[in-house]
Amino acid sequence: MLRLYLTCIRNTLEAAMCLQNFPCQEVERHNKPEVELKTSPELLLNSVVICRNEAEKCLIETSINSLRISLKVKQADELENILTKKFLRFLSMRAEAFQVLRRKPVQGYDISFLITNYHCEEMQKQRLIDFIVQFMEDIDKEISELKLSVNTRGRLVATEFLKQFI
Amino acid sequence: MPRHRQKHNMACFQRESPALKEILLRLYRAEKPMELDHHLYEFGSVEYHVQASASIPDNTYLSIATPLLYQDVVLSSGLPRYTLEMVKGISPDVIEIIEPPKEGYKLTLRLKYSRIPRNKGGVKMIASISSVQGVILSSQLKDMLMNVNSLEVSQGMYRPVKLIYHPREPFFVIKQPEKITAVFPMRFKEDTDVIIATAFFQELMDIGSSKAFVKAPHCIWSPIPPAELRGEPIEDLSTNGGFVSFDITGRHVEGKRLDKTVWNLLNFYAFVKYHVKSTRGFIQRRMRTRLESLVEVLYNAGIKDEHHIKKKNRGPKGVRKLLNFSKSKLLKKRYNFINKIKRIRSRIKIHWFSRFRKRWLNFSRFSSLTRYEKLN
């Protein structure tokens, strides 16, 4: 099920990541990502929402010179909820290390990427897509591992505490 | 501290007051008797007063003011007898209880330093004396727990008793037939702490109900106050972390286990808070490690691309060698050569070096095109 979801996202990104340099139509000598401004409807393509289930979805918004990908990660319980929030906030605060990561996610989503034509010039398109898909897999895996580690720690500490009474 | 001791003390925090221990050790190790008048404050509500006289070295006085576990009981005649016996029991030869205590203090002790042995045992004794505040507080709970099997039925037997060990963190002890239940209302400042602590309490319940821990006190966590606490003030029952209850039976208070059980119950709050703090630190460290591996994937997307292009458009070998000589490398070579020349022509004079220089490092004069040389 995850494979199908990721394959769908990959195919959509391959189609959407056709970006070119396009100077701003409203301000001279400015070059802005049109997907963020949304001032010129003729420069925007239809956005696509790919849902795995009610809790997991991916929003892909495209424009002539930029592409925005927003992800909603699954959170089964409260512990996963706080771990996801903490981890993704941690990454967002260090967005400059990722270059394509947005500092603030789009409303209703947990994390967002902004890819511009400049990124496509500096990096290979295929590798960028591989990075996004790999990132989604790694986040899921990391949250599960973190949850397991926290529960294991709790168990060990509880064991040591109760041993004092025996 | 040896590792096995570390493990043993994991659930038990330090009993002795570090500041008081340091002052008492200073007096113990002093070569000559010294004059001392020192006030110490801890946890906002505990006060120590240490007085020592240089003229009478055996008259060192230690006064303690501490809020008691029992806040409702009015103690007109000072500390309970059982508490005084426990304090005297720390070191009967060294400690003498002064009656009445100094004004403003609950207890005054006279310490006879001359009776403290001058070896490792002496240091241990000083450490035990520094834990007097812990002894006073735990003695009250010990007194309650020791009567767990008593069949005496008195009015208000099932009335919860509110005890305060840490400020603003009261817990309740409820006497029941053949057991005593200790109930801890848990409060945390942040939602993250609540969730981490709740996960811990659920593990505690799971482990406590397993076969391996049948002998440990039965542990229950519930988000709502237990029925025994009905009627207590609302401010004591409003929590965000639920209520943790331990059932203490006669088995847990036999012999040496009494001291451990009392100390574990008194420090339960501190234990949970420490676990929550450590878990948060662990999550932070883990996220940092993961960040590096995630970023590496993206950098490979850029770097591998450059290598790939370079490989394709390499050109002939000779041209590649020339291209390898970048501008920065040329400048570096020139700089190193200039520095070499400067070192040879250095103005620092070494006595024997001048002879060496004259003989081996003579620079020949070059004729200049602009200079006129007379031909003979």
Coordinates of C-alpha atoms in Angstrom, one line a residue:
Chain A
M1 CA 0.0 0.0 0.0
L2 CA 2.9 2.3 0.9
R3 CA 4.7 1.4 -2.4
L4 CA 1.6 2.3 -4.5
Y5 CA 1.3 5.6 -2.6
L6 CA 5.0 6.5 -3.1
T7 CA 4.9 5.4 -6.8
C8 CA 1.9 7.7 -7.4
I9 CA 3.7 10.6 -5.8
R10 CA 6.9 9.9 -7.8
N11 CA 5.0 9.8 -11.1
T12 CA 3.2 13.1 -10.3
L13 CA 6.4 14.8 -9.3
E14 CA 8.1 13.7 -12.6
A15 CA 5.3 15.3 -14.5
A16 CA 5.1 18.4 -12.3
M17 CA 8.9 19.1 -12.1
C18 CA 9.2 20.9 -15.4
L19 CA 10.3 24.3 -14.2
Q20 CA 11.9 27.2 -16.0
N21 CA 13.1 30.6 -15.1
F22 CA 10.3 33.2 -15.2
P23 CA 10.9 36.8 -13.9
C24 CA 8.1 38.3 -11.9
Q25 CA 5.4 40.0 -14.0
E26 CA 4.5 42.6 -11.4
V27 CA 7.8 43.8 -10.1
E28 CA 10.7 44.6 -12.4
R29 CA 14.0 42.8 -12.0
H30 CA 12.4 40.4 -9.4
N31 CA 12.3 36.7 -9.6
K32 CA 9.9 35.1 -7.2
P33 CA 8.5 31.6 -6.8
E34 CA 5.0 32.0 -8.3
V35 CA 3.5 29.0 -6.4
E36 CA 4.0 31.1 -3.2
L37 CA 2.6 34.4 -4.5
K38 CA -0.3 33.0 -6.4
T39 CA -1.0 36.4 -7.9
S40 CA -1.1 35.3 -11.6
P41 CA -3.5 32.4 -12.1
E42 CA -2.2 31.9 -15.7
L43 CA 1.2 30.8 -14.2
L44 CA -0.3 28.2 -11.8
L45 CA -1.2 24.6 -12.7
N46 CA -3.9 22.6 -11.0
S47 CA -2.9 21.3 -7.6
V48 CA -3.0 17.6 -6.9
V49 CA -3.9 15.9 -3.6
I50 CA -2.8 12.2 -3.2
C51 CA -4.4 10.5 -0.2
R52 CA -3.2 7.3 1.3
N53 CA -5.9 7.4 3.9
E54 CA -7.6 10.0 6.0
A55 CA -4.5 10.7 8.1
E56 CA -1.9 10.6 5.3
K57 CA -1.9 12.8 2.2
C58 CA 0.4 14.7 -0.1
L59 CA -0.4 18.1 -1.8
I60 CA 1.5 19.0 -4.9
E61 CA 1.1 22.6 -6.2
T62 CA 2.9 23.6 -9.3
S63 CA 3.6 26.8 -11.1
I64 CA 5.9 27.8 -14.0
N65 CA 9.0 28.3 -12.0
S66 CA 8.4 26.5 -8.7
L67 CA 6.8 23.5 -7.1
R68 CA 5.5 23.1 -3.6
I69 CA 5.1 19.6 -1.9
S70 CA 3.2 19.4 1.4
L71 CA 3.1 16.2 3.4
K72 CA 0.7 15.0 6.2
V73 CA 2.4 12.2 8.2
K74 CA 0.3 9.5 9.9
Q75 CA 0.0 9.8 13.7
A76 CA -1.7 6.8 15.3
D77 CA -1.7 8.0 18.9
E78 CA -0.7 10.9 21.1
L79 CA 2.9 9.8 21.5
E80 CA 3.4 9.6 17.7
N81 CA 1.7 12.9 17.5
I82 CA 4.2 14.7 19.7
L83 CA 7.2 12.9 18.2
T84 CA 6.1 13.8 14.7
K85 CA 5.6 17.4 15.7
K86 CA 8.9 17.7 17.5
F87 CA 10.9 16.0 14.7
L88 CA 9.4 17.9 11.8
R89 CA 9.7 21.2 13.7
F90 CA 13.3 20.3 14.4
L91 CA 13.9 19.8 10.7
S92 CA 12.0 22.9 9.6
M93 CA 14.1 25.1 11.9
R94 CA 17.2 23.8 10.1
A95 CA 15.7 24.3 6.6
E96 CA 18.9 25.9 5.3
A97 CA 20.7 22.6 5.6
F98 CA 18.1 21.0 3.3
Q99 CA 17.8 23.9 0.8
V100 CA 14.5 22.7 -0.6
L101 CA 12.7 22.6 2.8
R102 CA 10.2 25.3 3.8
R103 CA 10.6 26.8 7.3
K104 CA 6.9 26.7 7.9
P105 CA 4.6 24.0 6.6
V106 CA 1.5 24.8 4.7
Q107 CA -1.6 25.0 6.9
G108 CA -3.1 21.6 7.5
Y109 CA 0.1 19.7 6.7
D110 CA 3.1 18.7 8.8
I111 CA 6.0 19.6 6.4
S112 CA 6.5 21.4 3.1
F113 CA 9.1 21.6 0.4
L114 CA 9.6 24.4 -2.1
I115 CA 11.6 23.5 -5.2
T116 CA 12.4 26.3 -7.7
N117 CA 14.0 26.3 -11.1
Y118 CA 17.3 27.1 -9.6
H119 CA 17.3 23.9 -7.6
C120 CA 16.5 22.0 -10.7
E121 CA 19.5 23.6 -12.4
E122 CA 21.9 22.8 -9.5
M123 CA 20.6 19.3 -8.8
Q124 CA 19.4 16.5 -10.9
K125 CA 15.7 16.2 -11.2
Q126 CA 15.6 12.5 -10.7
R127 CA 17.7 12.7 -7.6
L128 CA 15.5 15.4 -6.2
I129 CA 12.5 13.2 -6.6
D130 CA 14.4 10.3 -5.1
F131 CA 15.2 12.5 -2.1
I132 CA 11.6 13.5 -1.5
V133 CA 10.3 9.9 -1.7
Q134 CA 13.2 8.6 0.4
F135 CA 12.5 11.4 2.9
M136 CA 8.9 10.2 3.3
E137 CA 10.0 6.7 3.9
D138 CA 12.6 7.8 6.4
I139 CA 10.3 10.0 8.4
D140 CA 7.8 7.1 8.8
K141 CA 10.6 4.8 9.8
E142 CA 12.2 7.3 12.2
I143 CA 8.9 8.1 14.0
S144 CA 8.2 4.4 14.5
E145 CA 11.7 3.8 15.8
L146 CA 11.5 6.8 18.2
K147 CA 8.2 5.6 19.6
L148 CA 9.7 2.1 20.1
S149 CA 12.8 3.6 21.8
V150 CA 10.7 5.8 24.2
N151 CA 8.5 2.8 25.2
T152 CA 11.6 0.6 25.7
R153 CA 13.2 3.2 27.9
G154 CA 10.1 3.6 29.9
R155 CA 9.9 -0.2 30.4
L156 CA 13.5 -0.4 31.5
V157 CA 13.2 2.4 34.0
A158 CA 9.9 1.0 35.4
T159 CA 11.7 -2.4 35.9
E160 CA 14.5 -0.8 37.8
F161 CA 12.1 1.2 40.0
L162 CA 10.0 -1.8 40.9
K163 CA 13.2 -3.9 41.6
Q164 CA 13.9 -1.6 44.5
F165 CA 10.9 -3.0 46.4
I166 CA 11.8 -6.7 45.9
Chain B
M1 CA 31.2 5.6 42.5
P2 CA 31.4 1.9 41.6
R3 CA 29.0 0.7 38.9
H4 CA 27.2 -1.7 41.1
R5 CA 26.5 1.0 43.6
Q6 CA 25.3 3.3 40.9
K7 CA 22.7 0.7 39.8
H8 CA 21.6 0.2 43.4
N9 CA 21.1 3.9 44.0
M10 CA 19.4 4.5 40.7
A11 CA 15.9 4.9 42.1
C12 CA 17.3 6.6 45.3
F13 CA 18.4 10.1 45.1
Q14 CA 21.1 11.5 47.4
R15 CA 19.9 11.5 51.0
E16 CA 22.6 13.9 52.4
S17 CA 22.5 17.6 51.8
P18 CA 25.7 18.3 49.7
A19 CA 26.2 21.8 51.1
L20 CA 25.8 20.7 54.7
K21 CA 28.1 17.8 54.1
E22 CA 30.8 20.1 52.8
I23 CA 30.6 22.4 55.8
L24 CA 30.7 19.5 58.3
L25 CA 33.6 17.9 56.4
R26 CA 35.5 21.2 56.5
L27 CA 35.2 21.3 60.3
Y28 CA 36.2 17.6 60.4
R29 CA 39.3 18.1 58.3
A30 CA 40.5 21.3 59.9
E31 CA 43.9 21.0 61.5
K32 CA 42.9 23.5 64.3
P33 CA 39.5 24.1 65.8
M34 CA 37.8 26.9 63.8
E35 CA 35.1 29.5 64.5
L36 CA 32.1 29.0 62.2
D37 CA 28.6 30.5 62.0
H38 CA 26.9 29.4 58.8
H39 CA 23.3 29.6 57.6
L40 CA 22.2 27.3 54.7
Y41 CA 18.9 27.4 52.7
E42 CA 17.7 24.5 50.6
F43 CA 14.6 24.0 48.4
G44 CA 13.2 27.3 49.6
S45 CA 11.9 25.9 52.9
V46 CA 14.7 24.0 54.6
E47 CA 17.2 25.9 56.8
Y48 CA 20.3 24.8 58.5
H49 CA 22.4 26.7 61.1
V50 CA 25.9 25.4 61.8
Q51 CA 27.8 27.0 64.7
A52 CA 31.3 26.0 65.9
S53 CA 33.5 27.5 68.5
A54 CA 37.3 27.6 68.3
S55 CA 37.7 27.7 72.1
I56 CA 35.4 24.7 72.7
P57 CA 35.9 22.4 69.7
D58 CA 33.4 19.7 70.9
N59 CA 30.6 22.2 70.9
T60 CA 29.4 22.2 67.3
Y61 CA 25.7 22.9 67.0
L62 CA 23.5 22.0 64.0
S63 CA 20.0 23.4 64.0
I64 CA 17.4 22.4 61.4
A65 CA 14.1 24.0 60.3
T66 CA 12.1 22.0 57.9
P67 CA 8.4 21.7 57.0
L68 CA 7.1 18.3 58.1
L69 CA 5.3 15.7 56.0
Y70 CA 2.2 16.1 58.2
Q71 CA 0.9 19.6 57.7
D72 CA -2.3 19.2 59.6
V73 CA -0.9 17.9 62.8
V74 CA 0.0 20.7 65.3
L75 CA 3.1 19.6 67.2
S76 CA 3.2 21.6 70.3
S77 CA 5.8 19.5 72.0
G78 CA 8.3 19.5 69.1
L79 CA 9.1 16.5 66.9
P80 CA 7.5 13.1 67.6
R81 CA 9.4 10.8 69.9
Y82 CA 9.9 8.3 67.0
T83 CA 11.5 10.9 64.9
L84 CA 13.9 11.9 67.7
E85 CA 14.9 8.3 68.2
M86 CA 15.6 7.9 64.4
V87 CA 17.8 11.0 64.5
K88 CA 19.7 9.9 67.5
G89 CA 20.1 6.5 65.8
I90 CA 22.2 8.0 63.0
S91 CA 25.2 8.1 65.3
P92 CA 24.4 7.7 69.1
D93 CA 27.9 8.5 70.2
V94 CA 28.3 11.7 68.2
I95 CA 24.8 13.2 68.3
E96 CA 23.2 14.7 71.3
I97 CA 19.7 16.3 71.0
I98 CA 19.4 19.6 72.7
E99 CA 16.1 20.4 74.4
P100 CA 14.5 22.8 73.7
P101 CA 15.7 23.5 70.1
K102 CA 17.0 27.0 69.2
E103 CA 14.3 29.5 68.5
G104 CA 12.9 29.3 65.0
Y105 CA 14.2 25.7 64.5
K106 CA 12.6 22.3 64.8
L107 CA 15.7 20.5 66.1
T108 CA 19.1 21.4 67.5
L109 CA 21.9 18.8 67.7
R110 CA 25.3 19.0 69.4
L111 CA 28.0 17.2 67.4
K112 CA 31.0 15.8 69.3
Y113 CA 33.7 15.9 66.7
S114 CA 36.2 14.3 69.1
R115 CA 34.2 11.0 68.9
I116 CA 34.3 10.8 65.1
P117 CA 37.0 8.4 64.0
R118 CA 39.8 9.8 61.8
N119 CA 39.4 7.4 58.9
K120 CA 36.9 6.5 56.1
G121 CA 34.4 5.6 58.7
G122 CA 34.5 9.2 59.9
V123 CA 33.6 10.6 56.5
K124 CA 30.7 8.1 56.3
M125 CA 29.4 9.3 59.6
I126 CA 29.5 12.9 58.5
A127 CA 27.5 11.9 55.4
S128 CA 24.9 10.2 57.6
I129 CA 24.6 13.3 59.8
S130 CA 24.2 15.5 56.6
S131 CA 21.1 13.4 55.8
V132 CA 19.3 14.4 58.9
Q133 CA 16.5 16.3 57.0
G134 CA 15.7 13.1 55.0
V135 CA 15.7 11.1 58.3
I136 CA 13.2 13.5 59.9
L137 CA 10.8 13.4 56.9
S138 CA 11.1 9.7 56.3
S139 CA 10.6 8.8 60.0
Q140 CA 7.0 10.1 59.8
L141 CA 6.1 7.9 56.8
K142 CA 7.9 5.0 58.4
D143 CA 5.8 5.4 61.5
M144 CA 2.7 5.2 59.4
L145 CA 3.8 2.2 57.3
M146 CA 5.1 0.2 60.3
N147 CA 1.5 -0.1 61.5
V148 CA 0.2 -1.5 58.2
N149 CA -0.8 -4.8 59.8
S150 CA -2.4 -3.3 62.9
L151 CA -6.0 -4.3 63.4
E152 CA -6.7 -1.2 65.4
V153 CA -9.8 0.5 64.1
S154 CA -10.0 4.2 64.9
Q155 CA -12.2 7.0 63.8
G156 CA -11.3 8.2 60.4
M157 CA -9.2 5.2 59.6
Y158 CA -9.9 5.5 55.9
R159 CA -9.3 9.3 55.8
P160 CA -6.5 10.2 53.4
V161 CA -3.5 11.8 55.0
K162 CA -1.9 14.5 52.9
L163 CA 1.9 14.5 53.0
I164 CA 4.2 17.1 51.4
Y165 CA 7.8 16.1 50.6
H166 CA 8.4 18.4 47.6
P167 CA 6.8 21.8 47.7
R168 CA 3.6 22.0 45.6
E169 CA 3.6 18.3 45.1
P170 CA 1.6 16.7 47.8
F171 CA 0.7 13.0 47.9
F172 CA -1.8 11.0 49.9
V173 CA -1.5 8.0 52.1
I174 CA -4.7 6.0 52.9
K175 CA -4.7 3.4 55.6
Q176 CA -6.8 0.3 54.7
P177 CA -7.1 -3.2 56.2
E178 CA -3.8 -5.0 55.7
K179 CA -2.4 -2.4 53.3
I180 CA -1.6 1.3 52.9
T181 CA -2.3 3.0 49.6
A182 CA 0.0 5.8 48.5
V183 CA -1.7 8.0 45.8
F184 CA 0.4 10.5 43.7
P185 CA -1.5 13.2 41.8
M186 CA 0.8 13.9 38.8
R187 CA 1.1 17.4 37.3
F188 CA 3.4 18.5 34.5
K189 CA 4.1 21.9 32.9
E190 CA 4.0 20.8 29.3
D191 CA 1.8 18.5 27.2
T192 CA 4.9 16.6 25.9
D193 CA 5.8 15.8 29.5
V194 CA 2.3 14.5 30.2
I195 CA 2.4 12.1 27.2
I196 CA 5.9 10.8 28.0
A197 CA 5.0 10.3 31.6
T198 CA 1.7 8.6 30.7
A199 CA 3.6 6.1 28.5
F200 CA 5.9 5.5 31.5
F201 CA 3.0 4.9 33.9
Q202 CA 1.4 2.4 31.5
E203 CA 4.7 0.5 31.3
L204 CA 4.8 0.6 35.1
M205 CA 1.4 -0.9 35.3
D206 CA 2.2 -3.6 32.7
I207 CA 5.4 -4.6 34.5
G208 CA 3.9 -4.5 37.9
S209 CA 1.2 -7.0 36.9
S210 CA 3.7 -9.4 35.4
K211 CA 4.8 -12.6 37.1
A212 CA 8.3 -11.5 37.8
F213 CA 7.1 -8.6 39.9
V214 CA 4.4 -10.2 41.9
K215 CA 6.2 -9.2 45.1
A216 CA 6.5 -5.5 44.1
P217 CA 3.7 -3.1 45.3
H218 CA 0.6 -3.3 43.0
C219 CA 0.6 -0.2 40.8
I220 CA -2.4 1.5 39.2
W221 CA -2.6 4.6 37.0
S222 CA -5.9 6.3 36.3
P223 CA -6.7 9.6 34.6
I224 CA -9.4 10.3 37.3
P225 CA -9.0 10.5 41.1
P226 CA -9.5 7.2 42.9
A227 CA -12.6 6.7 45.0
E228 CA -10.6 7.0 48.2
L229 CA -9.8 10.7 47.5
R230 CA -13.4 11.8 47.3
G231 CA -14.0 14.8 49.5
E232 CA -10.5 16.2 49.1
P233 CA -10.1 19.8 48.0
I234 CA -10.5 20.3 44.3
E235 CA -7.1 22.0 44.0
D236 CA -5.4 18.8 45.2
L237 CA -7.3 16.7 42.7
S238 CA -6.9 18.8 39.5
T239 CA -4.1 17.2 37.5
N240 CA -3.1 16.7 33.9
G241 CA -1.0 13.5 34.4
G242 CA -3.6 11.4 36.2
F243 CA -3.1 9.5 39.5
V244 CA -0.6 6.8 40.3
S245 CA -1.3 4.5 43.3
F246 CA 0.9 2.0 45.1
D247 CA -0.4 -0.6 47.5
I248 CA 2.1 -1.2 50.3
T249 CA 1.6 -4.4 52.2
G250 CA 3.4 -5.8 55.3
R251 CA 5.9 -7.5 53.0
H252 CA 7.3 -4.2 51.8
V253 CA 8.0 -2.8 55.2
E254 CA 9.8 -5.8 56.8
G255 CA 13.3 -5.1 58.2
K256 CA 15.6 -3.2 55.8
R257 CA 12.9 -2.9 53.2
L258 CA 11.1 -0.3 55.2
D259 CA 13.8 2.3 54.6
K260 CA 14.0 1.6 50.9
T261 CA 10.2 1.6 50.5
V262 CA 9.9 4.9 52.3
W263 CA 12.7 6.5 50.3
N264 CA 11.3 5.3 47.0
L265 CA 7.9 6.7 47.8
L266 CA 9.2 10.1 48.9
N267 CA 11.3 10.4 45.7
F268 CA 8.7 9.1 43.2
Y269 CA 7.9 12.6 41.8
A270 CA 11.6 13.4 41.4
F271 CA 12.1 10.0 39.7
V272 CA 9.4 10.6 37.2
K273 CA 10.5 14.1 36.4
Y274 CA 14.1 12.9 35.9
H275 CA 12.9 10.1 33.5
V276 CA 10.8 12.6 31.5
K277 CA 13.8 15.0 31.3
S278 CA 16.2 12.2 30.2
T279 CA 13.7 11.0 27.5
R280 CA 13.4 14.5 26.1
G281 CA 17.2 14.7 25.9
F282 CA 17.4 11.3 24.2
I283 CA 14.8 12.3 21.6
Q284 CA 16.8 15.5 20.9
R285 CA 20.1 13.6 20.4
R286 CA 18.4 11.1 18.2
M287 CA 16.9 13.8 16.0
R288 CA 20.3 15.5 15.6
T289 CA 21.9 12.3 14.4
R290 CA 19.1 11.6 12.0
L291 CA 19.3 15.1 10.5
E292 CA 22.9 14.5 9.3
S293 CA 21.9 11.3 7.5
L294 CA 18.9 13.0 5.9
V295 CA 21.0 15.9 4.6
E296 CA 23.6 13.7 3.2
V297 CA 21.1 12.2 0.8
L298 CA 20.4 15.6 -0.7
Y299 CA 24.0 16.6 -1.0
N300 CA 24.7 13.5 -2.9
A301 CA 22.0 14.6 -5.3
G302 CA 24.2 17.6 -6.1
I303 CA 27.7 16.3 -5.8
K304 CA 27.3 13.1 -7.8
D305 CA 25.9 15.2 -10.6
E306 CA 29.1 17.2 -10.8
H307 CA 31.2 14.0 -10.9
H308 CA 29.0 12.6 -13.5
I309 CA 29.4 15.6 -15.8
K310 CA 33.1 15.8 -15.2
K311 CA 33.6 12.2 -16.1
K312 CA 31.8 12.7 -19.5
N313 CA 33.6 15.8 -20.6
R314 CA 37.1 15.1 -19.5
G315 CA 39.2 15.9 -22.6
P316 CA 42.9 14.9 -23.4
K317 CA 45.2 13.9 -20.5
G318 CA 47.6 16.8 -21.0
V319 CA 44.8 19.4 -20.9
R320 CA 43.4 17.8 -17.8
K321 CA 46.8 18.2 -16.1
L322 CA 46.9 21.8 -17.0
L323 CA 43.3 22.3 -15.9
N324 CA 44.1 20.7 -12.6
F325 CA 46.5 23.5 -11.9
S326 CA 44.0 25.9 -10.7
K327 CA 44.8 29.6 -10.0
S328 CA 44.8 29.1 -6.2
K329 CA 47.4 26.4 -6.5
L330 CA 49.7 28.6 -8.6
L331 CA 49.4 31.4 -6.1
K332 CA 50.2 29.0 -3.3
K333 CA 53.3 27.8 -5.0
R334 CA 54.5 31.3 -5.6
Y335 CA 53.8 32.3 -2.0
N336 CA 55.8 29.3 -0.7
F337 CA 58.8 30.1 -2.9
I338 CA 58.8 33.8 -1.8
N339 CA 58.7 32.7 1.8
K340 CA 61.7 30.4 1.2
I341 CA 63.7 33.3 -0.2
K342 CA 62.8 35.5 2.7
R343 CA 63.9 32.9 5.2
I344 CA 67.3 32.7 3.5
R345 CA 67.7 36.4 3.5
S346 CA 66.4 36.7 7.1
R347 CA 67.7 39.6 9.2
I348 CA 68.0 37.4 12.3
K349 CA 71.7 37.1 13.0
I350 CA 73.1 33.8 14.1
H351 CA 76.9 34.0 14.9
W352 CA 78.3 31.0 13.1
F353 CA 75.7 31.3 10.4
S354 CA 77.4 34.4 8.8
R355 CA 80.5 32.3 8.0
F356 CA 78.3 29.6 6.5
R357 CA 76.4 32.2 4.5
K358 CA 79.5 33.9 3.1
R359 CA 80.9 30.6 2.0
W360 CA 77.8 28.8 0.7
L361 CA 75.0 31.2 0.1
N362 CA 76.7 33.9 -2.0
F363 CA 74.3 35.4 -4.4
S364 CA 76.1 36.4 -7.6
R365 CA 75.5 39.9 -8.8
F366 CA 73.7 40.1 -12.1
S367 CA 74.7 42.8 -14.6
S368 CA 72.0 45.1 -15.4
L369 CA 71.5 46.4 -18.9
T370 CA 71.0 49.9 -17.6
R371 CA 74.2 50.0 -15.6
Y372 CA 77.4 51.1 -17.3
E373 CA 80.5 49.0 -17.0
K374 CA 83.8 50.4 -17.9
L375 CA 85.8 48.1 -20.2
N376 CA 89.5 48.1 -19.6

